[in-house]
Amino acid sequence: MAEDSILGFLQNNEAISDSLQFAASAGIDHNELENVIKSLRGFEIVDAQEFQKDRWFLKEEGKTYAREGSPEVQLFNAVPPDGISREELQKKVNPTVFKIGSSWAVKKKLVEIGRQGVSRKVEYVEDKIQGFLQQIEKGEVVDEKDLAELKNRKLIEFRPLKGYSLRKGPKYVSKRKKAATDLTREHLLRGDWRDLEFKEYNLSAQVQPIQIGYLQPLLKVRDAIQSIFLQMGFEEMPTNNYVESSFWNFDALFQPQQHPARDSHDTFFLKVPSSTRELPEDYVAKVTRVHESGDYGSLGYRYKWKREEADKNLLRTHTTAVSARMLYRLAQQKSFSPKRYYSIDRVFRNEAVDRTHLAEFHQIEGLICDRGLTLGDLFGVLEDFFARLGMAKLRFKPAYNPYTEPSMEIFSYHEGLKKWVEVGNSGMFRPEMLLPMGLPEDVSVIAWGLSLERPTMILYGIDNIRDLFGPKVDFNVIKNNPICRLGLE
Amino acid sequence: MPTVSVGRDHLFQALGRSYTQEEFEELCFEFGIELDDVTTEKEIIRKEKHLEAEVGGEDDQEVIYKIEVAANRYDLLCLEGIARALRIFIGKEEIPIYKFREIPPESMLQINVTKATSKIRPYVVGAVLRGVSFNRANYNSFIDLQDKLHQNICRKRTLVAIGTHDLDTIDAPFSYEALIPQDITFIPLKQIKSFRADELLEFYRSDLKLKKFLHIIENSPVYPVIYDRNRTVLSLPPIINSAHSAISLRTKNVFIECTTTDLTKAKIVLNTMVTMFSEYCDSKFEVEPVEVVYPDDRQFEDCASEGIFKGKNIYPDLAVTVMDIPLSVITRPIGVSLGIAEVIPLLNKMQLHAKEKLGTGNYVITVQVPSTRSDILHPCDVMEDVAIAYGYDKIPKTKPKCMTTGGQQPLNVFSDKIRGEVSRAGYMEVLTWLLCSLEENFAMVKRKDDGAKAVTIGNPRSSEFEVVRTSLMPGLLKTLKHNIDHRRPIKIFEAGDIVCLDGTGDVGASNNRRLAALYCNVTSGFEEILGLVMRIMQVVGKPHEPANDNFIRPSNEPEFFPNRQCYILFKDKQVGAFGVVHPEVLEKFGIPDPCTFVEIDIQALL
């Protein structure tokens, strides 16, 4: 309505010089007109210049009189031509009207209030006050002299007023299509979406965060690496046994009892339960022999092997303890079958914690057990595995590990750092580990291990391990973490 | 892995050429050692004392290479060993043959052992290096090697302690005894006054270096001690040598003794000392043997000596170990086909003498493992040396041929599915630690430690690592505390293992897979967690099995608010609980807002 009148007027006229006057003459509330003007200006349909001018406005009392008439006239009208008692009159009009109206009516000599009651002094009055007030309310000009009484009676006040001068804008149309903000069910039902114009989105505005769930970044990488193993035909080992005996963690791996890793500086030994309850005794006897005096072509370590050292419980320092259990179990089967095993689970080290070390972390381990495996096979499978982790260029450095021979550190060329960085350890399990288990002599095991945290830190550019794992991880890091792209390239 | 500091220029001089750092790193990589750091003497001292870097004036400083070597290669713990191994590796030197100095049997030095030593450190081995030419560099290397051996194979002197003496200041025969401390008196190294042994230990209690070794003997009624024939003290193993027999740059003849609880290791240590430093003897690689005479049958079947030494304990034991190894045992595991003629030079590069064993009809190589290579225990160690000498880069990469099928542990598949459900319900996954303090695990969640539940660490480094968690609750509350300013509502979860004592398993404890979720807002969010519980119970239901209705029942657990908590039942078994977290628990963890928490044994739902 307001929009139509503005656009219609501008169709035939150059400009609307004063929106206030325009509103008054068109009988539109100026507030309503102002909203329309702002909208039209936003779409550049009109050019609107703001201006301010001062004007008379009705105060609350004035508004009441404009609507209901001045109190003196109200009072006058309540008095019948033949008079009325004061009490009767008070019942007919409200107390404010009576109080103010009687005073002004007497002053203007409209009525007389005497002892006998109230009686009219004139036959008829025109309510000029109401008329003036209504004119001012409509924004019409009232003569200066007529304003005097209104000012005097504080029915009006002088205030600034915002108005607009309007002319056609660059995108002027005589009738605009209504711009919708959203496509609604009603639009679809009515089919009017075809005729509608849709408001531009403000794409730079801050987006309200959506309420969703999140997975932990480290575990997202675990999932990706797990799927690499599965694609390569590896079977997961049951690693949900954090408490382990020294026997399975060390002795079974041909790790001598004086080895530094068995120091309390490196390993969490347990007060409760302090020692293991049972070990496979036949196997223990073979392990004892290979440590003490050698067997299977080995010289052994030539020291006195102590059962109580092997019985000591600990928090496993590597998942290779589980590998040993699995290989032992495999060796007890009637006939040998090749296996590819993997695990990704937690291990514990009693080391000083710093930016890259925690007392617990996740170890990734892979191993293949078959007849006649070679070092070339190990290199080949590592190349395959690490290429899927995005590390295509590998080298192998000879290293030492008590339960593998050969042992080698795996290095990968880091394109960002422009150097070779160590990414894991690998080797072939020693015969002194495999043969006491009862595996056939021609069976070899190639294996490798790395931590889950280090590649994840490299992947996401995190330089403090506590920002990735543990109670100090910032929720925003979890929320903002991108999907793991391992296996996508 | 031990690290050895060697002067770069000395090393290059010994290698007969200089290298760029890259070239040297490449050589190390191939051989299996690693250039860990490049520094200077001043730099090392500066770092130790935490001083500021000096500007200029370091041009004349010798560059030090810190080289990391394998933990079982004791022969690489000094410059002499590294240089010798690399010279042989690059073909610049023949494999040395270590031999005994020929002396009449009656003039062989003896160490007589008394019975009492069996109570504290039962064995001793010894040897003599004659006509050694020391200079500043090799003397320092000699001292450093003892230090490195003490740190590594000697396990901080507990297993083996080395003493070196100027032989010209003492007289054989020597006597290895164990006496009560009050009966031992001597002037120790670097001191001018005489000490009684018990007072000496007290004196060293404030010595930064030596105090670490006092525990090895201090509680023993007798201390080990070595005398010469004039009752001059040589050493108080494993603590200190005497000042009297101290070696110096001018020393020509060195007597080395090693006392031990582990004879195998003592022999390795002695061999390492003499094979490395006989290089500087007038007669290169020659060692004078020493006889050890025990008063009992303690020699531990060690009379391997032959010929004129038969039946005697003669040290060092420089015998080579002979291994007859079929060629295929070497080449098959490597995955290359090499002939004997190709393998032998590769073995030689690694200090192993080898020749074809003739007349066997098969291809067999006789390998002689020198006494320096105590790391070689099995033919597989020889195989590794061949592979290293051949070059790992040259070994063709192949693929294992075995067909296997992949698969996951059902419990892990199940918990991953639960993780998926809970995250789809709008919860954020967190990952916390197994290890926690006793207080966090019990008192802070208003639970009592009855000693029958939690796995307890015997040697915790700090109170953070006292027990293994028996609930996921402390971890989630700690995580919440660290993110306390995060926008509400906070909805987090974790799926992980707890560990409880368990008399049925082999080790006495077992893991249990748990799911825990926590809701934190200005109101408790009990309905939110109830909704999550209902969702989980709904999705773990199986077709054709009666639905698990009525799965909640009021509970009374201390960590929850009274009357705002329930047990979760599955097949009539209690598998978890949830409720509004008790305000006292919240207070302990410093959490100002109400929380509701649930923990479920998901292993029981599988």
PDB file of N, CA and C in Angstrom, chain A residues 213-214 216 226 233-234 236 240 258 263-265 267 269 271-272 277 296 299 302 313 325 340 346 350 360 374-377 380 395 400 405 407 430 470 473 475-476 479, chain B residues 26 29 33 72 155 264 332-333 377-378 381 384 393 397-398 402 404 406-409 412 423 427 429 431-435 456 458-459 461 483 486 503 505-507 511:
ATOM      1  N   GLY A 213      28.435 -33.802  16.463  1.00  0.00           N
ATOM      2  CA  GLY A 213      29.427 -34.544  17.223  1.00  0.00           C
ATOM      3  C   GLY A 213      30.750 -34.560  16.486  1.00  0.00           C
ATOM      4  N   TYR A 214      31.831 -34.946  17.205  1.00  0.00           N
ATOM      5  CA  TYR A 214      33.171 -34.934  16.607  1.00  0.00           C
ATOM      6  C   TYR A 214      33.944 -36.169  17.053  1.00  0.00           C
ATOM      7  N   GLN A 216      37.875 -37.790  17.791  1.00  0.00           N
ATOM      8  CA  GLN A 216      39.186 -37.312  18.236  1.00  0.00           C
ATOM      9  C   GLN A 216      40.196 -37.415  17.081  1.00  0.00           C
ATOM     10  N   GLN A 226      44.438 -48.133  10.278  1.00  0.00           N
ATOM     11  CA  GLN A 226      43.809 -49.446  10.409  1.00  0.00           C
ATOM     12  C   GLN A 226      43.274 -49.921   9.068  1.00  0.00           C
ATOM     13  N   GLY A 233      45.495 -56.995   3.951  1.00  0.00           N
ATOM     14  CA  GLY A 233      45.259 -58.370   4.381  1.00  0.00           C
ATOM     15  C   GLY A 233      45.742 -58.688   5.783  1.00  0.00           C
ATOM     16  N   PHE A 234      45.869 -57.686   6.630  1.00  0.00           N
ATOM     17  CA  PHE A 234      46.338 -57.919   8.004  1.00  0.00           C
ATOM     18  C   PHE A 234      45.162 -58.130   8.953  1.00  0.00           C
ATOM     19  N   GLU A 236      43.794 -58.124  12.925  1.00  0.00           N
ATOM     20  CA  GLU A 236      44.077 -57.405  14.167  1.00  0.00           C
ATOM     21  C   GLU A 236      44.346 -58.364  15.326  1.00  0.00           C
ATOM     22  N   ASN A 240      43.960 -55.841  24.115  1.00  0.00           N
ATOM     23  CA  ASN A 240      43.359 -55.220  25.299  1.00  0.00           C
ATOM     24  C   ASN A 240      43.821 -55.903  26.591  1.00  0.00           C
ATOM     25  N   GLN A 258      69.341 -58.083  32.099  1.00  0.00           N
ATOM     26  CA  GLN A 258      70.067 -56.858  32.486  1.00  0.00           C
ATOM     27  C   GLN A 258      69.893 -55.748  31.463  1.00  0.00           C
ATOM     28  N   ASP A 263      65.059 -51.545  33.203  1.00  0.00           N
ATOM     29  CA  ASP A 263      65.288 -50.700  34.365  1.00  0.00           C
ATOM     30  C   ASP A 263      63.985 -50.040  34.789  1.00  0.00           C
ATOM     31  N   SER A 264      63.932 -49.701  36.063  1.00  0.00           N
ATOM     32  CA  SER A 264      62.730 -49.008  36.536  1.00  0.00           C
ATOM     33  C   SER A 264      62.643 -47.594  35.965  1.00  0.00           C
ATOM     34  N   HIS A 265      63.756 -47.116  35.356  1.00  0.00           N
ATOM     35  CA  HIS A 265      63.698 -45.789  34.733  1.00  0.00           C
ATOM     36  C   HIS A 265      62.864 -45.809  33.472  1.00  0.00           C
ATOM     37  N   THR A 267      60.489 -48.536  32.652  1.00  0.00           N
ATOM     38  CA  THR A 267      59.317 -49.396  32.659  1.00  0.00           C
ATOM     39  C   THR A 267      58.518 -49.183  33.939  1.00  0.00           C
ATOM     40  N   PHE A 269      56.807 -50.869  36.607  1.00  0.00           N
ATOM     41  CA  PHE A 269      56.557 -52.151  37.256  1.00  0.00           C
ATOM     42  C   PHE A 269      55.396 -51.971  38.234  1.00  0.00           C
ATOM     43  N   LYS A 271      53.082 -52.674  41.696  1.00  0.00           N
ATOM     44  CA  LYS A 271      53.058 -53.079  43.100  1.00  0.00           C
ATOM     45  C   LYS A 271      51.915 -54.088  43.268  1.00  0.00           C
ATOM     46  N   VAL A 272      50.788 -53.789  42.627  1.00  0.00           N
ATOM     47  CA  VAL A 272      49.642 -54.698  42.611  1.00  0.00           C
ATOM     48  C   VAL A 272      49.108 -54.750  41.186  1.00  0.00           C
ATOM     49  N   ARG A 277      50.683 -64.812  37.475  1.00  0.00           N
ATOM     50  CA  ARG A 277      50.185 -66.000  38.160  1.00  0.00           C
ATOM     51  C   ARG A 277      50.572 -67.278  37.436  1.00  0.00           C
ATOM     52  N   TYR A 296      69.491 -73.659  19.522  1.00  0.00           N
ATOM     53  CA  TYR A 296      69.094 -73.336  18.146  1.00  0.00           C
ATOM     54  C   TYR A 296      70.230 -72.615  17.403  1.00  0.00           C
ATOM     55  N   LEU A 299      74.676 -68.700  20.793  1.00  0.00           N
ATOM     56  CA  LEU A 299      75.540 -68.776  21.968  1.00  0.00           C
ATOM     57  C   LEU A 299      74.794 -68.411  23.243  1.00  0.00           C
ATOM     58  N   ARG A 302      74.593 -66.166  28.160  1.00  0.00           N
ATOM     59  CA  ARG A 302      75.513 -66.717  29.173  1.00  0.00           C
ATOM     60  C   ARG A 302      75.452 -65.957  30.500  1.00  0.00           C
ATOM     61  N   ASN A 313      55.327 -58.258  37.062  1.00  0.00           N
ATOM     62  CA  ASN A 313      54.324 -57.639  36.201  1.00  0.00           C
ATOM     63  C   ASN A 313      54.698 -56.192  35.889  1.00  0.00           C
ATOM     64  N   ARG A 325      52.794 -63.374  22.193  1.00  0.00           N
ATOM     65  CA  ARG A 325      51.711 -64.286  22.577  1.00  0.00           C
ATOM     66  C   ARG A 325      51.032 -64.888  21.346  1.00  0.00           C
ATOM     67  N   ARG A 340      49.318 -62.485   8.728  1.00  0.00           N
ATOM     68  CA  ARG A 340      49.699 -61.066   8.772  1.00  0.00           C
ATOM     69  C   ARG A 340      48.916 -60.470   9.935  1.00  0.00           C
ATOM     70  N   ARG A 346      47.697 -49.001  23.059  1.00  0.00           N
ATOM     71  CA  ARG A 346      48.471 -48.202  23.981  1.00  0.00           C
ATOM     72  C   ARG A 346      49.641 -48.964  24.603  1.00  0.00           C
ATOM     73  N   ASN A 350      58.040 -45.430  31.398  1.00  0.00           N
ATOM     74  CA  ASN A 350      58.272 -44.614  32.596  1.00  0.00           C
ATOM     75  C   ASN A 350      59.370 -43.591  32.318  1.00  0.00           C
ATOM     76  N   GLU A 360      52.415 -42.528  28.212  1.00  0.00           N
ATOM     77  CA  GLU A 360      51.695 -43.527  27.434  1.00  0.00           C
ATOM     78  C   GLU A 360      51.456 -43.000  26.030  1.00  0.00           C
ATOM     79  N   THR A 374      61.966 -62.824   3.281  1.00  0.00           N
ATOM     80  CA  THR A 374      63.297 -62.236   3.141  1.00  0.00           C
ATOM     81  C   THR A 374      63.288 -60.762   3.557  1.00  0.00           C
ATOM     82  N   LEU A 375      64.511 -60.249   3.679  1.00  0.00           N
ATOM     83  CA  LEU A 375      64.690 -58.830   3.935  1.00  0.00           C
ATOM     84  C   LEU A 375      64.076 -58.005   2.800  1.00  0.00           C
ATOM     85  N   GLY A 376      64.209 -58.524   1.577  1.00  0.00           N
ATOM     86  CA  GLY A 376      63.605 -57.863   0.419  1.00  0.00           C
ATOM     87  C   GLY A 376      62.090 -57.767   0.582  1.00  0.00           C
ATOM     88  N   ASP A 377      61.492 -58.833   1.144  1.00  0.00           N
ATOM     89  CA  ASP A 377      60.045 -58.815   1.408  1.00  0.00           C
ATOM     90  C   ASP A 377      59.709 -57.722   2.418  1.00  0.00           C
ATOM     91  N   GLY A 380      59.921 -54.453   0.795  1.00  0.00           N
ATOM     92  CA  GLY A 380      58.804 -54.314  -0.143  1.00  0.00           C
ATOM     93  C   GLY A 380      57.503 -53.977   0.567  1.00  0.00           C
ATOM     94  N   ARG A 395      64.425 -45.215   3.139  1.00  0.00           N
ATOM     95  CA  ARG A 395      65.747 -45.831   3.246  1.00  0.00           C
ATOM     96  C   ARG A 395      65.806 -46.571   4.570  1.00  0.00           C
ATOM     97  N   TYR A 400      70.093 -51.589  16.065  1.00  0.00           N
ATOM     98  CA  TYR A 400      70.131 -52.715  16.990  1.00  0.00           C
ATOM     99  C   TYR A 400      68.841 -52.790  17.783  1.00  0.00           C
ATOM    100  N   GLU A 405      66.860 -59.341  14.073  1.00  0.00           N
ATOM    101  CA  GLU A 405      68.155 -59.402  13.407  1.00  0.00           C
ATOM    102  C   GLU A 405      67.895 -59.861  11.993  1.00  0.00           C
ATOM    103  N   SER A 407      68.040 -55.642  12.138  1.00  0.00           N
ATOM    104  CA  SER A 407      67.160 -54.589  12.647  1.00  0.00           C
ATOM    105  C   SER A 407      67.461 -53.341  11.841  1.00  0.00           C
ATOM    106  N   ARG A 430      64.359 -62.675  15.774  1.00  0.00           N
ATOM    107  CA  ARG A 430      65.502 -63.579  15.933  1.00  0.00           C
ATOM    108  C   ARG A 430      65.041 -65.016  16.089  1.00  0.00           C
ATOM    109  N   GLY A 470      45.242 -36.509  25.592  1.00  0.00           N
ATOM    110  CA  GLY A 470      45.213 -36.252  27.034  1.00  0.00           C
ATOM    111  C   GLY A 470      44.188 -35.188  27.390  1.00  0.00           C
ATOM    112  N   VAL A 473      43.828 -31.325  25.791  1.00  0.00           N
ATOM    113  CA  VAL A 473      43.514 -31.030  24.396  1.00  0.00           C
ATOM    114  C   VAL A 473      42.361 -30.029  24.335  1.00  0.00           C
ATOM    115  N   PHE A 475      39.165 -28.240  23.041  1.00  0.00           N
ATOM    116  CA  PHE A 475      37.985 -28.690  22.282  1.00  0.00           C
ATOM    117  C   PHE A 475      37.951 -28.082  20.879  1.00  0.00           C
ATOM    118  N   ASN A 476      38.459 -26.852  20.755  1.00  0.00           N
ATOM    119  CA  ASN A 476      38.437 -26.228  19.430  1.00  0.00           C
ATOM    120  C   ASN A 476      39.351 -26.957  18.450  1.00  0.00           C
ATOM    121  N   LYS A 479      37.317 -29.782  17.314  1.00  0.00           N
ATOM    122  CA  LYS A 479      36.239 -29.322  16.432  1.00  0.00           C
ATOM    123  C   LYS A 479      36.756 -28.911  15.060  1.00  0.00           C
TER     124      LYS A 479
ATOM    125  N   GLU B  26      76.618 -40.082   5.290  1.00  0.00           N
ATOM    126  CA  GLU B  26      76.228 -41.166   4.394  1.00  0.00           C
ATOM    127  C   GLU B  26      76.957 -42.466   4.761  1.00  0.00           C
ATOM    128  N   PHE B  29      75.426 -43.835   7.863  1.00  0.00           N
ATOM    129  CA  PHE B  29      74.105 -44.409   7.589  1.00  0.00           C
ATOM    130  C   PHE B  29      74.237 -45.831   7.053  1.00  0.00           C
ATOM    131  N   ILE B  33      75.691 -46.477  12.051  1.00  0.00           N
ATOM    132  CA  ILE B  33      75.881 -45.572  13.183  1.00  0.00           C
ATOM    133  C   ILE B  33      75.328 -44.222  12.735  1.00  0.00           C
ATOM    134  N   ASN B  72      74.702 -52.800  21.467  1.00  0.00           N
ATOM    135  CA  ASN B  72      75.437 -54.058  21.704  1.00  0.00           C
ATOM    136  C   ASN B  72      76.821 -54.050  21.047  1.00  0.00           C
ATOM    137  N   ARG B 155      76.374 -51.743  33.440  1.00  0.00           N
ATOM    138  CA  ARG B 155      75.168 -51.300  34.146  1.00  0.00           C
ATOM    139  C   ARG B 155      75.549 -50.443  35.352  1.00  0.00           C
ATOM    140  N   THR B 264      80.648 -63.385  31.977  1.00  0.00           N
ATOM    141  CA  THR B 264      80.552 -63.178  30.523  1.00  0.00           C
ATOM    142  C   THR B 264      80.772 -61.709  30.192  1.00  0.00           C
ATOM    143  N   ARG B 332      69.610 -66.572   1.722  1.00  0.00           N
ATOM    144  CA  ARG B 332      68.159 -66.732   1.566  1.00  0.00           C
ATOM    145  C   ARG B 332      67.362 -65.680   2.345  1.00  0.00           C
ATOM    146  N   PRO B 333      67.676 -65.450   3.644  1.00  0.00           N
ATOM    147  CA  PRO B 333      66.889 -64.436   4.369  1.00  0.00           C
ATOM    148  C   PRO B 333      67.081 -63.021   3.836  1.00  0.00           C
ATOM    149  N   LEU B 377      75.828 -63.614  18.115  1.00  0.00           N
ATOM    150  CA  LEU B 377      75.420 -64.754  18.927  1.00  0.00           C
ATOM    151  C   LEU B 377      74.995 -65.931  18.069  1.00  0.00           C
ATOM    152  N   HIS B 378      74.619 -65.643  16.831  1.00  0.00           N
ATOM    153  CA  HIS B 378      73.902 -66.630  16.024  1.00  0.00           C
ATOM    154  C   HIS B 378      74.242 -66.358  14.558  1.00  0.00           C
ATOM    155  N   ASP B 381      73.160 -63.142  12.961  1.00  0.00           N
ATOM    156  CA  ASP B 381      73.935 -61.911  13.132  1.00  0.00           C
ATOM    157  C   ASP B 381      74.968 -61.755  12.016  1.00  0.00           C
ATOM    158  N   GLU B 384      73.135 -60.606   8.984  1.00  0.00           N
ATOM    159  CA  GLU B 384      72.887 -59.162   8.999  1.00  0.00           C
ATOM    160  C   GLU B 384      74.123 -58.395   8.523  1.00  0.00           C
ATOM    161  N   ASP B 393      70.309 -50.553   0.391  1.00  0.00           N
ATOM    162  CA  ASP B 393      69.710 -49.885  -0.768  1.00  0.00           C
ATOM    163  C   ASP B 393      69.716 -50.769  -2.013  1.00  0.00           C
ATOM    164  N   LYS B 397      63.475 -54.986  -3.690  1.00  0.00           N
ATOM    165  CA  LYS B 397      62.248 -55.053  -2.895  1.00  0.00           C
ATOM    166  C   LYS B 397      61.283 -56.042  -3.535  1.00  0.00           C
ATOM    167  N   THR B 398      60.759 -56.928  -2.721  1.00  0.00           N
ATOM    168  CA  THR B 398      59.817 -57.933  -3.212  1.00  0.00           C
ATOM    169  C   THR B 398      58.557 -57.878  -2.349  1.00  0.00           C
ATOM    170  N   CYS B 402      52.329 -64.658   0.696  1.00  0.00           N
ATOM    171  CA  CYS B 402      51.244 -65.354   1.389  1.00  0.00           C
ATOM    172  C   CYS B 402      49.919 -64.615   1.256  1.00  0.00           C
ATOM    173  N   THR B 404      46.492 -63.808   2.810  1.00  0.00           N
ATOM    174  CA  THR B 404      45.825 -63.804   4.107  1.00  0.00           C
ATOM    175  C   THR B 404      44.628 -62.874   3.997  1.00  0.00           C
ATOM    176  N   GLY B 406      42.233 -59.974   5.861  1.00  0.00           N
ATOM    177  CA  GLY B 406      42.261 -58.995   6.937  1.00  0.00           C
ATOM    178  C   GLY B 406      41.061 -59.157   7.853  1.00  0.00           C
ATOM    179  N   GLY B 407      41.167 -58.637   9.035  1.00  0.00           N
ATOM    180  CA  GLY B 407      40.026 -58.689   9.950  1.00  0.00           C
ATOM    181  C   GLY B 407      40.329 -57.917  11.209  1.00  0.00           C
ATOM    182  N   GLN B 408      39.255 -57.505  11.879  1.00  0.00           N
ATOM    183  CA  GLN B 408      39.421 -56.732  13.103  1.00  0.00           C
ATOM    184  C   GLN B 408      38.889 -57.513  14.292  1.00  0.00           C
ATOM    185  N   GLN B 409      39.330 -57.136  15.464  1.00  0.00           N
ATOM    186  CA  GLN B 409      38.803 -57.717  16.689  1.00  0.00           C
ATOM    187  C   GLN B 409      37.342 -57.282  16.860  1.00  0.00           C
ATOM    188  N   ASN B 412      36.682 -54.326  19.079  1.00  0.00           N
ATOM    189  CA  ASN B 412      37.070 -53.027  18.530  1.00  0.00           C
ATOM    190  C   ASN B 412      36.087 -52.549  17.462  1.00  0.00           C
ATOM    191  N   SER B 423      28.902 -40.120  18.672  1.00  0.00           N
ATOM    192  CA  SER B 423      29.277 -38.871  18.015  1.00  0.00           C
ATOM    193  C   SER B 423      28.122 -38.374  17.150  1.00  0.00           C
ATOM    194  N   TYR B 427      27.977 -35.727  20.413  1.00  0.00           N
ATOM    195  CA  TYR B 427      29.015 -35.672  21.438  1.00  0.00           C
ATOM    196  C   TYR B 427      30.397 -35.587  20.795  1.00  0.00           C
ATOM    197  N   GLU B 429      34.359 -36.482  20.844  1.00  0.00           N
ATOM    198  CA  GLU B 429      35.208 -37.530  21.403  1.00  0.00           C
ATOM    199  C   GLU B 429      36.486 -36.942  22.005  1.00  0.00           C
ATOM    200  N   LEU B 431      40.204 -38.161  24.354  1.00  0.00           N
ATOM    201  CA  LEU B 431      41.061 -39.324  24.565  1.00  0.00           C
ATOM    202  C   LEU B 431      41.962 -39.004  25.748  1.00  0.00           C
ATOM    203  N   THR B 432      41.793 -39.736  26.827  1.00  0.00           N
ATOM    204  CA  THR B 432      42.546 -39.396  28.039  1.00  0.00           C
ATOM    205  C   THR B 432      43.470 -40.540  28.430  1.00  0.00           C
ATOM    206  N   TRP B 433      44.226 -40.346  29.501  1.00  0.00           N
ATOM    207  CA  TRP B 433      45.284 -41.278  29.880  1.00  0.00           C
ATOM    208  C   TRP B 433      44.800 -42.372  30.819  1.00  0.00           C
ATOM    209  N   LEU B 434      45.456 -43.509  30.721  1.00  0.00           N
ATOM    210  CA  LEU B 434      45.168 -44.633  31.598  1.00  0.00           C
ATOM    211  C   LEU B 434      45.700 -44.371  32.997  1.00  0.00           C
ATOM    212  N   LEU B 435      46.847 -43.717  33.049  1.00  0.00           N
ATOM    213  CA  LEU B 435      47.496 -43.513  34.334  1.00  0.00           C
ATOM    214  C   LEU B 435      46.944 -42.262  35.003  1.00  0.00           C
ATOM    215  N   THR B 456      48.252 -50.947  40.724  1.00  0.00           N
ATOM    216  CA  THR B 456      49.062 -49.894  41.342  1.00  0.00           C
ATOM    217  C   THR B 456      50.496 -49.960  40.829  1.00  0.00           C
ATOM    218  N   GLY B 458      54.426 -49.571  40.917  1.00  0.00           N
ATOM    219  CA  GLY B 458      55.414 -49.706  41.977  1.00  0.00           C
ATOM    220  C   GLY B 458      56.448 -48.602  41.983  1.00  0.00           C
ATOM    221  N   ASN B 459      56.752 -48.062  40.805  1.00  0.00           N
ATOM    222  CA  ASN B 459      57.831 -47.080  40.697  1.00  0.00           C
ATOM    223  C   ASN B 459      57.381 -45.829  39.961  1.00  0.00           C
ATOM    224  N   ARG B 461      57.030 -42.148  38.689  1.00  0.00           N
ATOM    225  CA  ARG B 461      57.919 -40.992  38.636  1.00  0.00           C
ATOM    226  C   ARG B 461      57.287 -39.801  39.342  1.00  0.00           C
ATOM    227  N   ASN B 483      38.805 -27.199  29.618  1.00  0.00           N
ATOM    228  CA  ASN B 483      38.065 -26.484  28.574  1.00  0.00           C
ATOM    229  C   ASN B 483      36.855 -25.773  29.170  1.00  0.00           C
ATOM    230  N   HIS B 486      34.661 -23.189  27.468  1.00  0.00           N
ATOM    231  CA  HIS B 486      34.041 -23.502  26.177  1.00  0.00           C
ATOM    232  C   HIS B 486      32.535 -23.235  26.227  1.00  0.00           C
ATOM    233  N   GLY B 503      41.392 -62.002  39.397  1.00  0.00           N
ATOM    234  CA  GLY B 503      42.056 -63.237  39.788  1.00  0.00           C
ATOM    235  C   GLY B 503      41.977 -64.337  38.756  1.00  0.00           C
ATOM    236  N   GLY B 505      42.622 -64.060  35.292  1.00  0.00           N
ATOM    237  CA  GLY B 505      43.558 -64.005  34.170  1.00  0.00           C
ATOM    238  C   GLY B 505      44.956 -64.440  34.580  1.00  0.00           C
ATOM    239  N   ASP B 506      45.849 -64.596  33.596  1.00  0.00           N
ATOM    240  CA  ASP B 506      47.193 -65.088  33.920  1.00  0.00           C
ATOM    241  C   ASP B 506      48.039 -64.066  34.672  1.00  0.00           C
ATOM    242  N   VAL B 507      47.835 -62.773  34.353  1.00  0.00           N
ATOM    243  CA  VAL B 507      48.675 -61.776  35.017  1.00  0.00           C
ATOM    244  C   VAL B 507      48.036 -61.191  36.276  1.00  0.00           C
ATOM    245  N   ASN B 511      41.645 -55.869  31.227  1.00  0.00           N
ATOM    246  CA  ASN B 511      41.043 -54.655  30.674  1.00  0.00           C
ATOM    247  C   ASN B 511      39.533 -54.816  30.599  1.00  0.00           C
TER     248      ASN B 511
END
